[in-house]
Coordinates of C-alpha atoms in Angstrom, one line a residue:
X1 CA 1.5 -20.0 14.9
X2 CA 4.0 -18.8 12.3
X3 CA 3.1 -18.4 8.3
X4 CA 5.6 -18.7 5.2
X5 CA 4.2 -17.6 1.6
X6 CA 5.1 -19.1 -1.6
X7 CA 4.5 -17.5 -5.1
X8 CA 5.1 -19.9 -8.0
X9 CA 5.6 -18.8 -11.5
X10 CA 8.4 -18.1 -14.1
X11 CA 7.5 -14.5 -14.5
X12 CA 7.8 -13.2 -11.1
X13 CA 11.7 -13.9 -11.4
X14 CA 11.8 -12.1 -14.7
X15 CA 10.5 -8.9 -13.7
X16 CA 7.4 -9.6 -15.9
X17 CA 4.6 -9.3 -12.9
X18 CA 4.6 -7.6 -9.5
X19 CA 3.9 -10.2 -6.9
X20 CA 0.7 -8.7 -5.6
X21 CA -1.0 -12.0 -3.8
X22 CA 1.8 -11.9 -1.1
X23 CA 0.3 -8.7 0.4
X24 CA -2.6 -9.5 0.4
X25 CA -2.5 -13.3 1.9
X26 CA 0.3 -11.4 4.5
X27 CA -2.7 -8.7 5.6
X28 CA -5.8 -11.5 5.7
X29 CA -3.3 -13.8 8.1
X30 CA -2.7 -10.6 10.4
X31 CA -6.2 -10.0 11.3
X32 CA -6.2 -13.5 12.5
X33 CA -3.2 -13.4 14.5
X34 CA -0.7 -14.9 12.1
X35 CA 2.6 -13.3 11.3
X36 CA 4.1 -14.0 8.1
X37 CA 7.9 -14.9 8.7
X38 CA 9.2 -15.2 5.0
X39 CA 7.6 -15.1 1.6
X40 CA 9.5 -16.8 -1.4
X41 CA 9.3 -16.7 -5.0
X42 CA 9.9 -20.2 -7.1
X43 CA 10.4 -20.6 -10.6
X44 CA 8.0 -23.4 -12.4
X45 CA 10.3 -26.2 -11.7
X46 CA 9.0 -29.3 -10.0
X47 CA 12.2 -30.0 -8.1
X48 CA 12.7 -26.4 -7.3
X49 CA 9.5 -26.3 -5.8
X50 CA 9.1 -29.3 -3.7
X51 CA 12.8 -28.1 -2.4
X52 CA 10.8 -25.1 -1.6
X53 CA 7.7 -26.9 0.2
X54 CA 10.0 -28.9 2.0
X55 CA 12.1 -26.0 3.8
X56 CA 8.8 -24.0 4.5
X57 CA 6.8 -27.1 6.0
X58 CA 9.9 -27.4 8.4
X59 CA 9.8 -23.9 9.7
X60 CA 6.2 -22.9 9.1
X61 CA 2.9 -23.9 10.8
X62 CA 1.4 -22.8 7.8
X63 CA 2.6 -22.4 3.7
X64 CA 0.2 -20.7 1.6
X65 CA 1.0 -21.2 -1.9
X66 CA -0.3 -19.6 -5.1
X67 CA 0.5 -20.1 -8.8
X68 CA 0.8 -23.9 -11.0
X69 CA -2.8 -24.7 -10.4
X70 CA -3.9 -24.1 -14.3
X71 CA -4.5 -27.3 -16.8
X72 CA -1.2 -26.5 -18.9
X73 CA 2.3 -27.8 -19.0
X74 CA 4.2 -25.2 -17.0
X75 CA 1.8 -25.8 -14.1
X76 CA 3.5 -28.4 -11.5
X77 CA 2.4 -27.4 -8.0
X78 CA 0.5 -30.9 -7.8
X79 CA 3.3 -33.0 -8.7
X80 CA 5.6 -31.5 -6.9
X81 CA 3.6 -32.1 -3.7
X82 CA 2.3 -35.5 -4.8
X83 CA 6.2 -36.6 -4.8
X84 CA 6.4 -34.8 -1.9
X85 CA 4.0 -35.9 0.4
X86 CA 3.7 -39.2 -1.4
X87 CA 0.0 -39.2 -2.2
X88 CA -1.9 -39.1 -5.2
X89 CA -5.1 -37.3 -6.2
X90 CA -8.5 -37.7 -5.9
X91 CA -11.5 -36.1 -7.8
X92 CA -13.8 -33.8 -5.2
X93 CA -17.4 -34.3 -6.6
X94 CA -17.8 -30.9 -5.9
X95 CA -15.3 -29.5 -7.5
X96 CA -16.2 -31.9 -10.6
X97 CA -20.1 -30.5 -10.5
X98 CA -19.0 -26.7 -10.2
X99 CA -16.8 -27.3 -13.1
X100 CA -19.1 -28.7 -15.3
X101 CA -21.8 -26.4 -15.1
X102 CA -19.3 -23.3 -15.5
X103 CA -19.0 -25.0 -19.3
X104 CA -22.5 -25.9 -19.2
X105 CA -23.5 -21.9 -18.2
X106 CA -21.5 -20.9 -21.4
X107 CA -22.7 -23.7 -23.5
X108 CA -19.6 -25.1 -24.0
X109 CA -19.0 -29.0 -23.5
X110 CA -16.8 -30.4 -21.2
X111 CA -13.1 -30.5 -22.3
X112 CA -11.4 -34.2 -20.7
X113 CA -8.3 -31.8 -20.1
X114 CA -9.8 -29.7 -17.7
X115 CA -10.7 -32.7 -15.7
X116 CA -7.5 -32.3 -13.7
X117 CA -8.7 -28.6 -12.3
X118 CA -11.1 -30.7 -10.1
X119 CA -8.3 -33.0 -8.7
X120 CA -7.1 -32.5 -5.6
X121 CA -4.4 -34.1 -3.0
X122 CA -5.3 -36.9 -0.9
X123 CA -7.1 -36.3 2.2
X124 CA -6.8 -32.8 1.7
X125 CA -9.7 -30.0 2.6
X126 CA -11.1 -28.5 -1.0
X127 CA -11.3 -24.4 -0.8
X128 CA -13.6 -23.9 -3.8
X129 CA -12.8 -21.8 -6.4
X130 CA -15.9 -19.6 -7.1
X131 CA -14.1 -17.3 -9.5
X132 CA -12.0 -19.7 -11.5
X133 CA -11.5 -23.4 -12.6
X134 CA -9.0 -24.3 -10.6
X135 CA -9.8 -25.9 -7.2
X136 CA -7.5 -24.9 -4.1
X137 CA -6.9 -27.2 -1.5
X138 CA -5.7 -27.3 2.6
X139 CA -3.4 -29.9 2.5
X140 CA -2.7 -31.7 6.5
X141 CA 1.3 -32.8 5.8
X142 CA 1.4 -35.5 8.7
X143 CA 4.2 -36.0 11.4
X144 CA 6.9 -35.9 8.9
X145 CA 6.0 -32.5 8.6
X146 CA 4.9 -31.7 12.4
X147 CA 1.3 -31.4 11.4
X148 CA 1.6 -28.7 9.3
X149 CA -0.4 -27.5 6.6
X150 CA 0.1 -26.3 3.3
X151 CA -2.7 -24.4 1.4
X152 CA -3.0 -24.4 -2.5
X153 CA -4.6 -21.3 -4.4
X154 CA -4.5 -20.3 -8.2
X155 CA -2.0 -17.4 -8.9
X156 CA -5.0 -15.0 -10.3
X157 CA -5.6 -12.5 -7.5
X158 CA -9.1 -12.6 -7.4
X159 CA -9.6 -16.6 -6.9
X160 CA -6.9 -16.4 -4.4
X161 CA -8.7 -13.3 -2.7
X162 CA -11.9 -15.6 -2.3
X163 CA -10.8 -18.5 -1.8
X164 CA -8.8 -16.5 1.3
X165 CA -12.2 -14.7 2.2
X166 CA -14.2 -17.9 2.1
X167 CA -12.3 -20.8 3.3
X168 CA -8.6 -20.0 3.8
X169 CA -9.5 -17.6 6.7
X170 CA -12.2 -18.9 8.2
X171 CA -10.4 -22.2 8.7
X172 CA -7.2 -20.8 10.4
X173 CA -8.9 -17.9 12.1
X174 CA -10.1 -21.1 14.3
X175 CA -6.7 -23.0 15.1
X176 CA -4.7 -19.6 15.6
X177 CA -3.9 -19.0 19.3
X178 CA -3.0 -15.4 19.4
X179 CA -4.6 -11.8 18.2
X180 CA -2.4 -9.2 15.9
X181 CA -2.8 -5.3 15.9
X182 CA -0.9 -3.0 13.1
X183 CA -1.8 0.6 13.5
X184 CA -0.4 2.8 10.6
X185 CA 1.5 6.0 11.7
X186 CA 1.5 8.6 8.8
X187 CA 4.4 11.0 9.0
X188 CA 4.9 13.9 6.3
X189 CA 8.6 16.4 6.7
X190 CA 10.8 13.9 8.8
X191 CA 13.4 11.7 7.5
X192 CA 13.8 7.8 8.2
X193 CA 17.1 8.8 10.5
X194 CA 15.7 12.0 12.5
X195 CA 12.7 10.1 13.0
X196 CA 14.1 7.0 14.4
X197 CA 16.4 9.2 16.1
X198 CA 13.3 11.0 18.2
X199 CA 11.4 8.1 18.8
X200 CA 14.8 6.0 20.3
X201 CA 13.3 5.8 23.4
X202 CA 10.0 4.3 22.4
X203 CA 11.7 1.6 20.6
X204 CA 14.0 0.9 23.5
X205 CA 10.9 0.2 25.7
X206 CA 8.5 -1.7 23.4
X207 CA 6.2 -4.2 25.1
X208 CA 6.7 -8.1 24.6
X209 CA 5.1 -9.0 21.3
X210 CA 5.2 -5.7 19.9
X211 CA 7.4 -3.9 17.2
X212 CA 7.5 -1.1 15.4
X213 CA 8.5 -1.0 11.7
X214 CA 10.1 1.5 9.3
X215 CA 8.4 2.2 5.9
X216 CA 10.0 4.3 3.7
X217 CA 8.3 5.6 0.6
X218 CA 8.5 8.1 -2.6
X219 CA 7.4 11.2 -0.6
X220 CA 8.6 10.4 2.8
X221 CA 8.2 7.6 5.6
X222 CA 5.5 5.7 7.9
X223 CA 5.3 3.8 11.0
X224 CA 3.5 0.6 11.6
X225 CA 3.1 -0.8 15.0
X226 CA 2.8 -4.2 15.4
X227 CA 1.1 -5.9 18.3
X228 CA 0.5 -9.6 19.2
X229 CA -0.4 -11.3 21.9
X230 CA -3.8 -13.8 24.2
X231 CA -6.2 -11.1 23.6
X232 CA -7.7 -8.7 22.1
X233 CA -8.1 -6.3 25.5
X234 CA -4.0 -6.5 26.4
X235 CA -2.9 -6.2 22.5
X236 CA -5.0 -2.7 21.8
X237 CA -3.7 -1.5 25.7
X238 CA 0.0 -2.5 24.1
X239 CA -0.4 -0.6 21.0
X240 CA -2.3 2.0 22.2
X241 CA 0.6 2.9 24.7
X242 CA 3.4 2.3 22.1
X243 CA 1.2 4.7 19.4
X244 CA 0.7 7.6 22.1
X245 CA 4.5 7.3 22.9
X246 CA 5.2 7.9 19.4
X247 CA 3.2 10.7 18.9
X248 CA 4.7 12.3 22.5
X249 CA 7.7 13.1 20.5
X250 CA 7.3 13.1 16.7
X251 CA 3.5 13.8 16.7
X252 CA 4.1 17.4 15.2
X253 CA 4.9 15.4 12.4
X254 CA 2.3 12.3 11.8
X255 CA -1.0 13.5 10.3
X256 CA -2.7 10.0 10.5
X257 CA -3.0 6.9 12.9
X258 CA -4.5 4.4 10.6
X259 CA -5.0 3.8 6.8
X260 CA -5.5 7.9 5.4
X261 CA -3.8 8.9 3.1
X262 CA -2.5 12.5 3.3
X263 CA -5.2 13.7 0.8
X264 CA -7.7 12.0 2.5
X265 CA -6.8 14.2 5.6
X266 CA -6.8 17.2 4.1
X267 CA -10.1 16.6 2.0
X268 CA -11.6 15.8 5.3
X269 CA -10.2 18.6 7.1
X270 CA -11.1 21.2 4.4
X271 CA -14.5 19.2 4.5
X272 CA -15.4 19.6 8.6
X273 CA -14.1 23.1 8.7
X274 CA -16.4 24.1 5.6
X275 CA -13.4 25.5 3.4
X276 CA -12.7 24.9 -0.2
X277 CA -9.7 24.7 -2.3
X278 CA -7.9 25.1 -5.7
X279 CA -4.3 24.5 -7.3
X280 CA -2.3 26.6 -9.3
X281 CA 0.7 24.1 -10.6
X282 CA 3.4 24.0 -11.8
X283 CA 6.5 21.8 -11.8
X284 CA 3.6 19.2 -10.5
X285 CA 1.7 19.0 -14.0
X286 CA -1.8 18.4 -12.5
X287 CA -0.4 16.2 -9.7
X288 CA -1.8 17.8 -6.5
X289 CA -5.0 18.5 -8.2
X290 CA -5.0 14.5 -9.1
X291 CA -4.6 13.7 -5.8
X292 CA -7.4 15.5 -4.2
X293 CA -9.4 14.1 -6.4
X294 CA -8.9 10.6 -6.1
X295 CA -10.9 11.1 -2.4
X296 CA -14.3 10.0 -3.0
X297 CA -16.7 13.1 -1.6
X298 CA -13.9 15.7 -2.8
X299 CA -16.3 17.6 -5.1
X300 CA -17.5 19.2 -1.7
X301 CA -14.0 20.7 -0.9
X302 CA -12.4 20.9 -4.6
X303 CA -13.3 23.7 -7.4
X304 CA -10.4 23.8 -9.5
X305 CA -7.0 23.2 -10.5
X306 CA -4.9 25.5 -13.4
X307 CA -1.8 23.6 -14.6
X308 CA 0.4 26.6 -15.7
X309 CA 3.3 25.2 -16.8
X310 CA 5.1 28.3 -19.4
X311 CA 6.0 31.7 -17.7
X312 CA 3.1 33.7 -20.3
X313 CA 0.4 31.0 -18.9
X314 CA 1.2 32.3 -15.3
X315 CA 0.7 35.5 -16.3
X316 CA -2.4 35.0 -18.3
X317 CA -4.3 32.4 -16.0
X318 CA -2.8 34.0 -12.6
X319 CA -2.3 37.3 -13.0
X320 CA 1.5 36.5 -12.2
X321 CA 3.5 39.8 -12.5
X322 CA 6.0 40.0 -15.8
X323 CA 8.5 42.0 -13.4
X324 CA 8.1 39.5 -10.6
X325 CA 9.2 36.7 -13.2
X326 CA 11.9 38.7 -14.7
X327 CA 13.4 39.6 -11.6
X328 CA 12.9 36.5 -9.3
X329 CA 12.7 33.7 -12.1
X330 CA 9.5 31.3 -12.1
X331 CA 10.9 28.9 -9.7
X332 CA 10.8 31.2 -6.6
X333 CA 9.1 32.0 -3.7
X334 CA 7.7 35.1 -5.2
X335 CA 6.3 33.6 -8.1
X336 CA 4.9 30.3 -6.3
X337 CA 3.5 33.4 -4.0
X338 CA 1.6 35.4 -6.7
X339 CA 0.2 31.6 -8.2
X340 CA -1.2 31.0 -5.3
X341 CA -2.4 35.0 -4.9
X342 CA -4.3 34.8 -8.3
X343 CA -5.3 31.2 -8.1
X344 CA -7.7 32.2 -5.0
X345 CA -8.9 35.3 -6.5
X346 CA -9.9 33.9 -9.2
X347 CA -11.5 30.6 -8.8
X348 CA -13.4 32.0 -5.2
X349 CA -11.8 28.9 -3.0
X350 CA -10.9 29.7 0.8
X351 CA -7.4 28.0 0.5
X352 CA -5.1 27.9 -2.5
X353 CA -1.8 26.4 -2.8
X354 CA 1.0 26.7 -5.8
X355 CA 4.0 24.1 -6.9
X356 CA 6.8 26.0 -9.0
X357 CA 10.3 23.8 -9.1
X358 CA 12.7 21.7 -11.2
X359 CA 12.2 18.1 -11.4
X360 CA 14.9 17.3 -13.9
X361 CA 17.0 15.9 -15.0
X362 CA 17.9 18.7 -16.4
X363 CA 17.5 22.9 -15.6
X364 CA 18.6 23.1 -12.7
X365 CA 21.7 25.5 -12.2
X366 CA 24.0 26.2 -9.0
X367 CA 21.5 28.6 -7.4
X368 CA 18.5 26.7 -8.6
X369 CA 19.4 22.6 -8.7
X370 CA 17.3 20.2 -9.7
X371 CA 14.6 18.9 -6.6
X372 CA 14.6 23.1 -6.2
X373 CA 10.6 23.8 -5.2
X374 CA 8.6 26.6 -4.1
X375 CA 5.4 26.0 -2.3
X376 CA 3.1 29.1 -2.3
X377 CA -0.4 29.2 0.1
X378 CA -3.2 31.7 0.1
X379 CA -6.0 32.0 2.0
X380 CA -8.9 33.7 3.5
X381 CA -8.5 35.4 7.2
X382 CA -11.3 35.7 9.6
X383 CA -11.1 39.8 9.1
X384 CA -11.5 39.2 5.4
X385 CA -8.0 39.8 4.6
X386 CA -5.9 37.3 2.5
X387 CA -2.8 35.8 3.9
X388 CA -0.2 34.0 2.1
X389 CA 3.0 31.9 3.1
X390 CA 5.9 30.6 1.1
X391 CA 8.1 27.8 1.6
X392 CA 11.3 26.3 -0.4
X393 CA 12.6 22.7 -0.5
X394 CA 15.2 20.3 -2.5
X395 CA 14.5 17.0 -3.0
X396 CA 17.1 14.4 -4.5
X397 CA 15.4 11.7 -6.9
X398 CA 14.5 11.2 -10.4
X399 CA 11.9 13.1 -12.5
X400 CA 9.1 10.9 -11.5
X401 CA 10.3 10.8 -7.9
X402 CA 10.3 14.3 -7.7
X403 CA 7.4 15.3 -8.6
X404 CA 5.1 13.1 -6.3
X405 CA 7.9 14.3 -3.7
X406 CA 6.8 18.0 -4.6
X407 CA 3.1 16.9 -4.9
X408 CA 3.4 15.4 -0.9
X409 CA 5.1 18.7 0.6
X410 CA 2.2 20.3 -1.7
X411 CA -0.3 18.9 0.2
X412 CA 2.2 18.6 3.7
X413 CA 2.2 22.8 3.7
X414 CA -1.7 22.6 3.5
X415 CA -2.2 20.4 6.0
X416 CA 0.3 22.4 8.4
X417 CA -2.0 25.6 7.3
X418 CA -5.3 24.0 7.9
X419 CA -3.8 23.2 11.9
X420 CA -3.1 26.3 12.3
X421 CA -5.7 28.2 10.8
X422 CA -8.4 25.9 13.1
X423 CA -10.6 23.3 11.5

């Protein structure tokens, strides 16, 4: 059983709204089993969408549409499969009664015109809409269309979410032969090409019904396993074996087999192992800081972050030395060294870590280019003592690119410290 998704809607071709439904319809059909082959973006044109329908319904077991539900003019998902299908509507009583007392709840009367929200297609299945207006519908297409269905949701994320969660799902999670696994890999300081390139023998000897995809992002790039298959026993042996393969030879780089993020690894890392930490930055404006913080629990681990962006506010806030700045420049591994130095003297944390680099577009010069950073760490020893480590890196992007770049190798050099230092 094979899936196609179809988004209706003018302004998803005019850059005017992210298409967010599609990942989340693609990730609720995956934890029943059912791979998504192909999702499609149509314009509101009743011709251009039952040309649509028609091509998916004769690939797809299953077409889950969303958009051109609403009461106005510009919605035409009904007629287009009416003329499609040949069928016309019928009012669902339930539909009708839920409709009727959402105006009645706001004491508003019952507008004629929203009559049709409560129409659906002729021996169709309703999915009730317990968010919106709109009613959804599973639609059986008949032989002309090998039995196939095609399901009908609004376009606003959360009816389509619980429509999904209460009927969609539930429905299909019934008819669908097979299982699906996807374990994430998280890698941090690899490449797409040196990655692929170590794991070349993993990929050669994948199981049947499982794959492994490439997913390249801002700061770097993750792996996501894919397995599929009778049950639930053989597709978790097949993507175990495929995920301990991986990590055989690139595993020095992956911090994560599942959904963490990078900062949620480190927050729970610092958290087992008792430790705290602050940020001095930078070239990172408050990034790194931002990031920690956006883990739910990370006022355990966290004290403090000092954005100290001009040279005198390094000095003042860091106790950065004048000399080392005049000699060195502030993007260098001395300075990024001394931030890091005074940032854990002064705010009393365990583990400190400094960003000092050149996002651009402009600064840069020939022995400093733009992507130039300096990663400083600091920490407390076992003896007492306080150890530090520097580390310089260039990355190639724009501004905004840049900087969550510098933010992951920020947090990429504390993770690597917190290994080795022992959780």
């Amino acid at each position: 059983m094979v899936a196609e998704i179809v988004s209706i809607g003018d302004e998803l071709l005019k850059g005017g709204k992210v298409n967010t439904n599609a990942p989340f319809i693609a990730s609720a059909l995956g934890e029943i089993g059912i791979p998504v082959s192909r999702i499609v973006a149509c314009a509101d044109d009743e011709v251009a969408i039952g040309t649509v329908f028609s091509e998916s319904l004769s690939r797809a077991d299953i077409v889950l549409v969303t958009g051109g539900l609403g009461p106005t003019r510009d919605d035409r998902t009904k007629k287009a499969v009416m003329r499609l299908l040949q069928r016309g509507l019928e009012e669902s009583p339930e539909a009708f009664g839920k409709l009727s007392s959402w105006f009645s709840a706001r004491g508003r009367s019952f507008p004629e015109s929203m009559r049709d929200q409560a129409m659906i297609l002729e021996g169709s299945l309703l999915v009730p809409n317990s968010v919106g207006t709109a009613a959804g519908m599973i639609v059986p297409c008949g032989e002309r269309f090998h039995d196939h269905h095609l399901v009908l949701m609004p376009g606003v994320p959360a009816e389509m979410q619980a429509m999904m969660r209460g009927t969609v799902i539930p429905f299909f999670a019934e008819k669908s032969p097979t299982v699906m696994l996807h374990t994430p890999v998280k890698t941090v300081g690899i490449g797409e090409t040196m990655l692929a390139e170590l794991i070349e023998a993993v990929e050669d000897a994948l199981p049947e019904g499982t794959t492994l995809a490439y997913l390249p992002h801002t700061a770097g790039v993750d792996l996501v396993v894919t397995t599929i298959g009778a049950t639930m026993e053989s597709v978790e042996e097949d993507n175990r074996r495929v995920v301990e393969a991986v990590l055989g030879r690139a595993g020095r780089f992956v911090y994560a087999t599942g959904e963490a993020t990078l900062e949620e690894t480190v927050g729970r890392m610092l958290a087992e192992s008792r430790r705290s930490i602050a940020v001095a930055e930078s070239c990172t404006g408050g990034l790194v800081a931002s990031r920690l913080t956006d883990v739910p629990g990370s006022s355990v681990y966290f004290l403090q972050g000092v954005v100290s962006y001009a040279d005198q506010s390094k000095v003042r806030l860091l106790g950065v030395s004048p000399e080392t700045l005049d000699r060195y420049g502030a993007v260098s591994e001395a300075v990024a060294e001394e931030m890091a130095r005074g940032c854990l003297a002064k705010s009393g944390a365990d583990v400190a870590v400094s960003t000092t680099g050149i996002a651009g577009p402009s600064g840069g010069s020939r022995e400093k280019p733009v992507g130039t950073l300096c990663i400083g760490i600091a920490g407390k020893q076992q003896d007492g003592s306080i150890g530090s480590r520097t580390a310089s890196l260039r990355m190639y992007g724009t501004r905004l690119q840049n900087k969550q770049r510098f933010s992951e190798a920020a947090l990429r050099e504390v993770w690597k410290y917190l290994q080795e230092t022992g959780q």
